[in-house]
Amino acid sequence: MAGIRITDRDRAALEFVSEHRLVLAAHVQALLGVSAAVAGARLRALSAPGLLVCDQIFHARPGCYRITAKGLGLVGSDLPRAAIDLRCYDHDVGVAWLWLAARNGAFGELRQVLSERRLRSHDGGQDGRADPLGVRLGGVGPGGGVRLHYPDLMLTDTGGHRIALELELSGKGRTRLEGILGGYAVDARVDAVVYLTDDRQVAHRVRAAARKLGISSLVRVAPVSFGAAGRPSTGRASARIRGGGRAGERSGQRTR
């Protein structure tokens, strides 16, 4: 784009922001491995020419950043502009942290990490003849199309196994949760589903729904907590992924 020069780090930051509905300066600090002051300065520099926009949503919280159409064009992204949903603020902040954790090996060695935005954008550009990346649900969706569910992140490990990551902070109603798990149950492309939650009652409901549907070997539930700096701690989540689900069944491993 004429008149705008960016560094490799700037491009990495813009591409990262494009994958999420919103990010914090702390996310970019972790992404680039720089100080808070440097991350803040780079984000302000990228906001000045209109590549990013900073939203001060909550008075007591730091501002969050979203990529603009201009920023998307600069990095050659085909993703749409992201809209903020205040109801999902904590969830969206958490998903960005999980994306970084996955990139840094928290869930084992991975070949690919796809965000929900990336999955939705891919399916939105299809003509209906190709299989969607989303998980098919029962019934008919808006406009008479197929109802689809998208995980927060879709991971592909080095063996080609696909792991759906769901950050579940508030919990879903029983009917909706069972509908989503039922979709995963019949989608042979997904080898494991990992629910990460900070709520014991939510964890119990997910496990109970998985048992009811007979897919306990497919679904894993792991605790997640976000420390003072916002970074997640997922315990031994990667160990819970390996050896379970359809991948474990196909390789003859014992599942628990």
Tab-separated table of C-alpha atoms in Angstrom, residues 49-243:
chain	number	residue	atom	x	y	z
A	49	PRO	CA	-2.339	5.513	9.530
A	50	GLY	CA	-5.605	3.650	10.103
A	51	LEU	CA	-4.342	0.046	9.962
A	52	LEU	CA	-5.709	-0.664	13.432
A	53	VAL	CA	-8.377	0.920	15.588
A	54	CYS	CA	-8.185	1.076	19.381
A	55	ASP	CA	-11.419	0.716	21.371
A	56	GLN	CA	-11.565	1.752	25.034
A	57	ILE	CA	-14.529	-0.417	25.959
A	58	PHE	CA	-14.229	-0.580	29.738
A	59	HIS	CA	-12.931	2.256	31.855
A	60	ALA	CA	-10.924	0.034	34.184
A	61	ARG	CA	-9.444	-2.182	31.449
A	62	PRO	CA	-6.834	-1.549	28.772
A	63	GLY	CA	-7.939	-0.632	25.281
A	64	CYS	CA	-8.281	-3.381	22.712
A	65	TYR	CA	-7.256	-3.353	19.064
A	66	ARG	CA	-9.023	-4.451	15.894
A	67	ILE	CA	-7.752	-4.488	12.345
A	68	THR	CA	-9.360	-2.196	9.774
A	69	ALA	CA	-10.151	-2.824	6.120
A	70	LYS	CA	-6.991	-0.859	5.318
A	71	GLY	CA	-4.932	-3.107	7.573
A	72	LEU	CA	-6.460	-6.248	6.101
A	73	GLY	CA	-5.621	-5.021	2.622
A	74	LEU	CA	-2.031	-4.270	3.577
A	75	VAL	CA	-1.380	-7.849	4.726
A	76	GLY	CA	-3.415	-9.369	1.883
A	77	SER	CA	-6.006	-10.910	4.197
A	78	ASP	CA	-9.390	-12.001	2.881
A	79	LEU	CA	-10.943	-11.932	6.357
A	80	PRO	CA	-13.743	-9.453	7.062
A	81	ARG	CA	-13.499	-6.650	9.585
A	82	ALA	CA	-14.232	-7.870	13.090
A	83	ALA	CA	-17.101	-6.560	15.193
A	84	ILE	CA	-16.982	-6.435	18.987
A	85	ASP	CA	-19.627	-8.236	21.024
A	86	LEU	CA	-19.440	-6.969	24.611
A	87	ARG	CA	-20.983	-10.205	25.871
A	88	CYS	CA	-17.995	-12.111	24.496
A	89	TYR	CA	-15.213	-9.726	25.544
A	90	ASP	CA	-13.566	-11.979	28.157
A	91	HIS	CA	-14.028	-14.993	25.906
A	92	ASP	CA	-12.406	-13.259	22.915
A	93	VAL	CA	-9.480	-12.093	25.044
A	94	GLY	CA	-9.060	-15.654	26.301
A	95	VAL	CA	-9.171	-17.175	22.815
A	96	ALA	CA	-6.368	-14.873	21.653
A	97	TRP	CA	-4.277	-16.104	24.584
A	98	LEU	CA	-5.064	-19.718	23.698
A	99	TRP	CA	-4.003	-19.067	20.066
A	100	LEU	CA	-0.644	-17.874	21.370
A	101	ALA	CA	-0.398	-20.826	23.771
A	102	ALA	CA	-1.107	-23.263	20.940
A	103	ARG	CA	1.494	-21.542	18.759
A	104	ASN	CA	4.020	-21.934	21.590
A	105	GLY	CA	3.434	-25.674	22.049
A	106	ALA	CA	0.974	-25.816	24.960
A	107	PHE	CA	-1.063	-28.446	23.077
A	108	GLY	CA	1.820	-30.349	21.565
A	109	GLU	CA	3.584	-29.948	18.238
A	110	LEU	CA	1.135	-28.581	15.688
A	111	ARG	CA	1.047	-28.194	11.939
A	112	GLN	CA	-1.737	-25.619	11.846
A	113	VAL	CA	-3.835	-23.393	14.115
A	114	LEU	CA	-7.048	-21.993	12.617
A	115	SER	CA	-9.183	-19.399	14.370
A	116	GLU	CA	-12.967	-19.344	14.332
A	117	ARG	CA	-12.810	-16.237	12.124
A	118	ARG	CA	-10.646	-18.094	9.624
A	119	LEU	CA	-12.980	-21.110	9.562
A	120	ARG	CA	-16.084	-18.964	9.105
A	121	SER	CA	-14.469	-16.877	6.382
A	122	HIS	CA	-13.462	-19.992	4.459
A	123	ASP	CA	-16.976	-21.408	4.541
A	124	GLY	CA	-18.533	-18.057	3.701
A	125	GLY	CA	-16.583	-18.002	0.448
A	126	GLN	CA	-17.643	-21.483	-0.642
A	127	ASP	CA	-20.318	-22.078	-3.274
A	128	GLY	CA	-21.957	-24.886	-1.321
A	129	ARG	CA	-20.372	-27.728	-3.292
A	130	ALA	CA	-17.293	-28.142	-1.107
A	131	ASP	CA	-17.473	-29.585	2.415
A	132	PRO	CA	-17.510	-26.770	4.977
A	133	LEU	CA	-14.851	-26.592	7.673
A	134	GLY	CA	-17.585	-26.048	10.242
A	135	VAL	CA	-19.199	-28.955	12.070
A	136	ARG	CA	-22.641	-29.787	10.677
A	137	LEU	CA	-25.539	-29.635	13.090
A	138	GLY	CA	-29.056	-30.898	12.658
A	139	GLY	CA	-31.773	-28.740	11.195
A	140	VAL	CA	-31.702	-25.820	8.781
A	141	GLY	CA	-29.721	-22.630	9.260
A	142	PRO	CA	-30.400	-19.022	8.197
A	143	GLY	CA	-31.584	-18.737	4.605
A	144	GLY	CA	-32.252	-22.465	4.425
A	145	GLY	CA	-28.568	-23.384	4.556
A	146	VAL	CA	-26.778	-25.994	6.616
A	147	ARG	CA	-26.448	-25.264	10.330
A	148	LEU	CA	-22.791	-25.169	11.284
A	149	HIS	CA	-20.825	-24.859	14.501
A	150	TYR	CA	-17.291	-23.511	14.705
A	151	PRO	CA	-14.831	-24.237	17.514
A	152	ASP	CA	-12.808	-21.375	18.926
A	153	LEU	CA	-9.655	-22.929	17.484
A	154	MET	CA	-9.073	-25.907	15.221
A	155	LEU	CA	-5.661	-27.491	15.715
A	156	THR	CA	-3.964	-29.950	13.384
A	157	ASP	CA	-1.056	-31.901	14.822
A	158	THR	CA	1.936	-33.226	12.943
A	159	GLY	CA	0.147	-36.532	12.384
A	160	GLY	CA	-2.739	-34.796	10.649
A	161	HIS	CA	-5.182	-35.252	13.537
A	162	ARG	CA	-7.638	-32.399	14.061
A	163	ILE	CA	-8.435	-31.170	17.571
A	164	ALA	CA	-11.281	-28.735	18.222
A	165	LEU	CA	-10.641	-26.331	21.098
A	166	GLU	CA	-13.627	-24.815	22.905
A	167	LEU	CA	-13.166	-22.110	25.544
A	168	GLU	CA	-16.276	-22.453	27.708
A	169	LEU	CA	-16.411	-19.691	30.313
A	170	SER	CA	-20.145	-19.215	30.812
A	171	GLY	CA	-21.647	-22.504	29.649
A	172	LYS	CA	-24.440	-23.277	27.189
A	173	GLY	CA	-27.929	-24.626	27.727
A	174	ARG	CA	-28.293	-28.407	27.752
A	175	THR	CA	-30.075	-28.631	24.403
A	176	ARG	CA	-27.563	-26.418	22.631
A	177	LEU	CA	-24.570	-28.171	24.196
A	178	GLU	CA	-25.880	-31.624	23.282
A	179	GLY	CA	-26.578	-30.425	19.755
A	180	ILE	CA	-22.983	-29.250	19.340
A	181	LEU	CA	-21.547	-32.435	20.814
A	182	GLY	CA	-23.851	-34.462	18.583
A	183	GLY	CA	-22.370	-32.652	15.595
A	184	TYR	CA	-18.867	-33.531	16.710
A	185	ALA	CA	-19.942	-37.144	17.299
A	186	VAL	CA	-20.771	-37.700	13.640
A	187	ASP	CA	-17.975	-35.596	12.127
A	188	ALA	CA	-15.193	-38.097	11.463
A	189	ARG	CA	-12.818	-35.281	10.507
A	190	VAL	CA	-12.506	-34.191	14.141
A	191	ASP	CA	-10.310	-36.512	16.187
A	192	ALA	CA	-10.751	-34.905	19.600
A	193	VAL	CA	-12.686	-32.067	21.228
A	194	VAL	CA	-11.130	-30.253	24.185
A	195	TYR	CA	-13.296	-28.048	26.372
A	196	LEU	CA	-11.330	-25.588	28.492
A	197	THR	CA	-13.238	-23.996	31.357
A	198	ASP	CA	-12.669	-22.163	34.627
A	199	ASP	CA	-16.036	-23.282	36.033
A	200	ARG	CA	-16.472	-26.701	37.680
A	201	GLN	CA	-20.210	-26.753	37.000
A	202	VAL	CA	-19.612	-26.116	33.309
A	203	ALA	CA	-17.028	-28.912	33.271
A	204	HIS	CA	-19.545	-31.252	34.915
A	205	ARG	CA	-22.248	-30.398	32.364
A	206	VAL	CA	-19.915	-31.017	29.429
A	207	ARG	CA	-18.787	-34.383	30.819
A	208	ALA	CA	-22.377	-35.394	31.552
A	209	ALA	CA	-23.521	-34.482	28.034
A	210	ALA	CA	-20.605	-36.407	26.509
A	211	ARG	CA	-21.471	-39.494	28.593
A	212	LYS	CA	-25.130	-39.246	27.604
A	213	LEU	CA	-24.166	-39.206	23.916
A	214	GLY	CA	-21.614	-42.009	24.350
A	215	ILE	CA	-18.645	-39.892	23.212
A	216	SER	CA	-16.614	-39.572	26.412
A	217	SER	CA	-13.565	-40.898	24.562
A	218	LEU	CA	-13.883	-38.084	22.022
A	219	VAL	CA	-14.401	-35.197	24.454
A	220	ARG	CA	-11.836	-33.955	26.936
A	221	VAL	CA	-12.469	-31.346	29.637
A	222	ALA	CA	-9.523	-29.475	31.107
A	223	PRO	CA	-9.317	-26.598	33.597
A	224	VAL	CA	-8.050	-23.238	32.441
A	225	SER	CA	-7.192	-20.205	34.528
A	226	PHE	CA	-6.073	-16.753	33.513
A	227	GLY	CA	-3.413	-15.259	35.759
A	228	ALA	CA	-2.807	-11.651	36.738
A	229	ALA	CA	-1.171	-10.951	33.378
A	230	GLY	CA	-4.090	-12.616	31.566
A	231	ARG	CA	-2.048	-15.536	30.268
A	232	PRO	CA	-3.796	-18.908	30.494
A	233	SER	CA	-2.688	-21.922	32.447
A	234	THR	CA	-4.096	-25.119	30.951
A	235	GLY	CA	-2.341	-27.683	33.119
A	236	ARG	CA	-1.687	-30.894	31.213
A	237	ALA	CA	-4.140	-30.140	28.434
A	238	SER	CA	-1.780	-31.391	25.730
A	239	ALA	CA	-1.412	-34.720	27.489
A	240	ARG	CA	-5.191	-34.992	27.635
A	241	ILE	CA	-5.369	-34.576	23.879
A	242	ARG	CA	-2.863	-37.257	22.980
A	243	GLY	CA	-4.001	-40.854	23.340
